[in-house]
mmCIF file of C-alpha atoms in Angstrom:
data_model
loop_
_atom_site.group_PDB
_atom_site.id
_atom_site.type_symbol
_atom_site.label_atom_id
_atom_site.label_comp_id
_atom_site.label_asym_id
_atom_site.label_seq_id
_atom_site.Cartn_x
_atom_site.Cartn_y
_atom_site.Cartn_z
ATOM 1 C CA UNK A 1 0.000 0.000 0.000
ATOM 2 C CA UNK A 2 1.164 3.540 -0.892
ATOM 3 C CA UNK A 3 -0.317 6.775 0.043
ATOM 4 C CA UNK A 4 -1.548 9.276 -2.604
ATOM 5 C CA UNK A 5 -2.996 12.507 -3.138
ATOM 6 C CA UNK A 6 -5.667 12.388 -6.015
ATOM 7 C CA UNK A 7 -9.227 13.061 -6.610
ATOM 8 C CA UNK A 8 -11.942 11.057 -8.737
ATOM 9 C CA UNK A 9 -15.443 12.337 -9.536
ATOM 10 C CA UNK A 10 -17.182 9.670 -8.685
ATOM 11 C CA UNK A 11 -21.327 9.100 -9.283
ATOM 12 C CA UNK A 12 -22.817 7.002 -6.189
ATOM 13 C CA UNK A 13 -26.550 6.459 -5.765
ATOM 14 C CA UNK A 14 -27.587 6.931 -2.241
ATOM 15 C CA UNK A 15 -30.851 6.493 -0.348
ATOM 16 C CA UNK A 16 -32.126 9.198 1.612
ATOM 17 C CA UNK A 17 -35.091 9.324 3.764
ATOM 18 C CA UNK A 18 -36.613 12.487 3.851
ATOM 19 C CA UNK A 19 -39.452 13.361 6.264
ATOM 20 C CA UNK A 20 -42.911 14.829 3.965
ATOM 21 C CA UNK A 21 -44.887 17.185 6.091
ATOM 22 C CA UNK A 22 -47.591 18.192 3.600
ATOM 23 C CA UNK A 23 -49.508 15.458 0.816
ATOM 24 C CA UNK A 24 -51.085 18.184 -1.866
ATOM 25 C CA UNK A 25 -53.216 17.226 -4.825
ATOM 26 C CA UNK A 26 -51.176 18.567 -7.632
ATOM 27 C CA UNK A 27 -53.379 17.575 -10.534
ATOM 28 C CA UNK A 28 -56.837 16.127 -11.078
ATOM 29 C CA UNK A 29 -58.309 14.833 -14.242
ATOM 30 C CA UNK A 30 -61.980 13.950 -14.016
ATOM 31 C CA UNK A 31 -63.883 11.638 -17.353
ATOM 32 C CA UNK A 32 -67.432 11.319 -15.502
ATOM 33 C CA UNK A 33 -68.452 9.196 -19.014
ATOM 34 C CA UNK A 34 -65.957 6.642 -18.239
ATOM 35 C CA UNK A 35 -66.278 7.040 -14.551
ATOM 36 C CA UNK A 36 -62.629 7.973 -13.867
ATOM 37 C CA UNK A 37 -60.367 10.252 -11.490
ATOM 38 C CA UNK A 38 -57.245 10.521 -11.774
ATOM 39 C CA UNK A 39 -55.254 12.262 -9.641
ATOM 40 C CA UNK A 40 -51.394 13.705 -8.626
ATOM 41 C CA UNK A 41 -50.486 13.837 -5.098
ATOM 42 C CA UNK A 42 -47.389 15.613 -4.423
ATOM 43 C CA UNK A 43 -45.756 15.032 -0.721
ATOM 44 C CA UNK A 44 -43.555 18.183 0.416
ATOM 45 C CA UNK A 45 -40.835 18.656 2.680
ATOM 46 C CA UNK A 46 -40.592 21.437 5.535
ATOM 47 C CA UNK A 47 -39.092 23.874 2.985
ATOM 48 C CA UNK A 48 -41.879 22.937 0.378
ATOM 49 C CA UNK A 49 -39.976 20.895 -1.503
ATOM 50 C CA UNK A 50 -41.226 18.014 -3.605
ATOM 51 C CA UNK A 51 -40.175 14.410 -1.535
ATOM 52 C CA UNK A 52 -42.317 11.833 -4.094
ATOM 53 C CA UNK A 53 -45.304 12.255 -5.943
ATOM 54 C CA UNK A 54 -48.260 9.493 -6.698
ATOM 55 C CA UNK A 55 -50.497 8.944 -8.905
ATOM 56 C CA UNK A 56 -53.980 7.286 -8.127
ATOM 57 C CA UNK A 57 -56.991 6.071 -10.792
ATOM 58 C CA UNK A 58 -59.832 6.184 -9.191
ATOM 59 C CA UNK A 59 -62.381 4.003 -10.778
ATOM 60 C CA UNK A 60 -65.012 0.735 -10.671
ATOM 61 C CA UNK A 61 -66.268 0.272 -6.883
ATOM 62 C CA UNK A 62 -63.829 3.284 -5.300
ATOM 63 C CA UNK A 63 -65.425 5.755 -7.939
ATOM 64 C CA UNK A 64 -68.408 4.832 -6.692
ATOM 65 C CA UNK A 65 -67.709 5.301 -3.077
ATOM 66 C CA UNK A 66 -66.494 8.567 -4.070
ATOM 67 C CA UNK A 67 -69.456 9.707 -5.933
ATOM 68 C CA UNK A 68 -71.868 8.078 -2.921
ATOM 69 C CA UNK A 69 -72.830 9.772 0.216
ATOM 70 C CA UNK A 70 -70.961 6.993 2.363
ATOM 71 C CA UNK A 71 -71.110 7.561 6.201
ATOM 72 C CA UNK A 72 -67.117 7.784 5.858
ATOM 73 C CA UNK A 73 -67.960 11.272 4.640
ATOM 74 C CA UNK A 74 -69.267 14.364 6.610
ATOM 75 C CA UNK A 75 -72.648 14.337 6.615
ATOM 76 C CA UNK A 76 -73.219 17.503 4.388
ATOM 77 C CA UNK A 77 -71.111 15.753 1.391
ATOM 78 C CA UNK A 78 -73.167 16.224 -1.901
ATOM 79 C CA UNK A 79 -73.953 12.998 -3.997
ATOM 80 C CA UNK A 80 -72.388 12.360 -7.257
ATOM 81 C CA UNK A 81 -70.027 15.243 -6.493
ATOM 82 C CA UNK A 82 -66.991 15.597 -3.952
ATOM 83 C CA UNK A 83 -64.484 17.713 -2.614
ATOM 84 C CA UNK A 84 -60.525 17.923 -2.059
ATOM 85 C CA UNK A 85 -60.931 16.312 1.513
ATOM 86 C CA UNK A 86 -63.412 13.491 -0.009
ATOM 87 C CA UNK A 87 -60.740 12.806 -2.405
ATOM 88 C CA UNK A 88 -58.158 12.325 0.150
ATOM 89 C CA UNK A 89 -60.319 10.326 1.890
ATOM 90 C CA UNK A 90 -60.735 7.617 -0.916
ATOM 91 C CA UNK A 91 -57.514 7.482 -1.609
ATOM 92 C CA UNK A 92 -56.408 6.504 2.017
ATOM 93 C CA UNK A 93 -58.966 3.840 1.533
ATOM 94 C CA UNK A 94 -57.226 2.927 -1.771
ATOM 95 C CA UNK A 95 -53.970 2.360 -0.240
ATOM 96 C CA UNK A 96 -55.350 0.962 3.018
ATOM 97 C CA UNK A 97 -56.488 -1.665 1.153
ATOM 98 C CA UNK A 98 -53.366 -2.344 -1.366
ATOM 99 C CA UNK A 99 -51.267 -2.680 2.015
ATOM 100 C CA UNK A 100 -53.973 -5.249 3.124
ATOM 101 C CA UNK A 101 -54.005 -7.012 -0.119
ATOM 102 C CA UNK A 102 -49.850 -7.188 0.282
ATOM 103 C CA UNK A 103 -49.951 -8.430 3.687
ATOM 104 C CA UNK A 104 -52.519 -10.872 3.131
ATOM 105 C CA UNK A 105 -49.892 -12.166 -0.035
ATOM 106 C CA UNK A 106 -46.934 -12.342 1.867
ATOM 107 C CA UNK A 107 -49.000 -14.047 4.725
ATOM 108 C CA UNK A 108 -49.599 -17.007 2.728
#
């Protein structure tokens, strides 16, 4: 072994994890003929920065729900229409039940 002075520009892919404080819809595109949302959720750092965004199709039985005046809605939520918070609602139910769907895989 020998000592030396020299520098390399090197490229290394590294892993961060960075805390989101905010989850924003960035981006919705409504078809009410083909009974479709789609939607762009943007999470945000403390300084506003984008962390990750998603993307989420709402359609078939969650379109539905989101269209309905389900009890998991406020009680003044108009039918067949909805609003940014009835949105995020259906999508936590979306992903609630993808994780349930993976753990019930992995489970066996």
């Amino acid at each position: 072994m020998r000592f030396v002075d020299k520098s390399f520009v090197v490229t290394k892919e590294i892993q961060l994890t960075i805390r989101a404080v905010t989850e924003e819809v960035e981006e919705i595109n409504e078809n009410k003929t083909n009974r479709m949302v789609v939607c762009k959720v943007v999470f945000k750092d403390m300084e506003g920065e984008m962390v990750i965004s998603e993307l989420h199709i709402i359609e078939h039985e969650y379109y539905d729900l989101l269209m309905s005046t389900d009890d998991m809605f406020t009680v003044d939520k108009p039918l067949n229409e909805y609003r940014l918070i009835d949105l995020f609602k259906v999508i936590d139910k979306m992903r609630e039940d993808r994780e349930n769907a993976s753990t019930d895989e992995e489970q066996g």
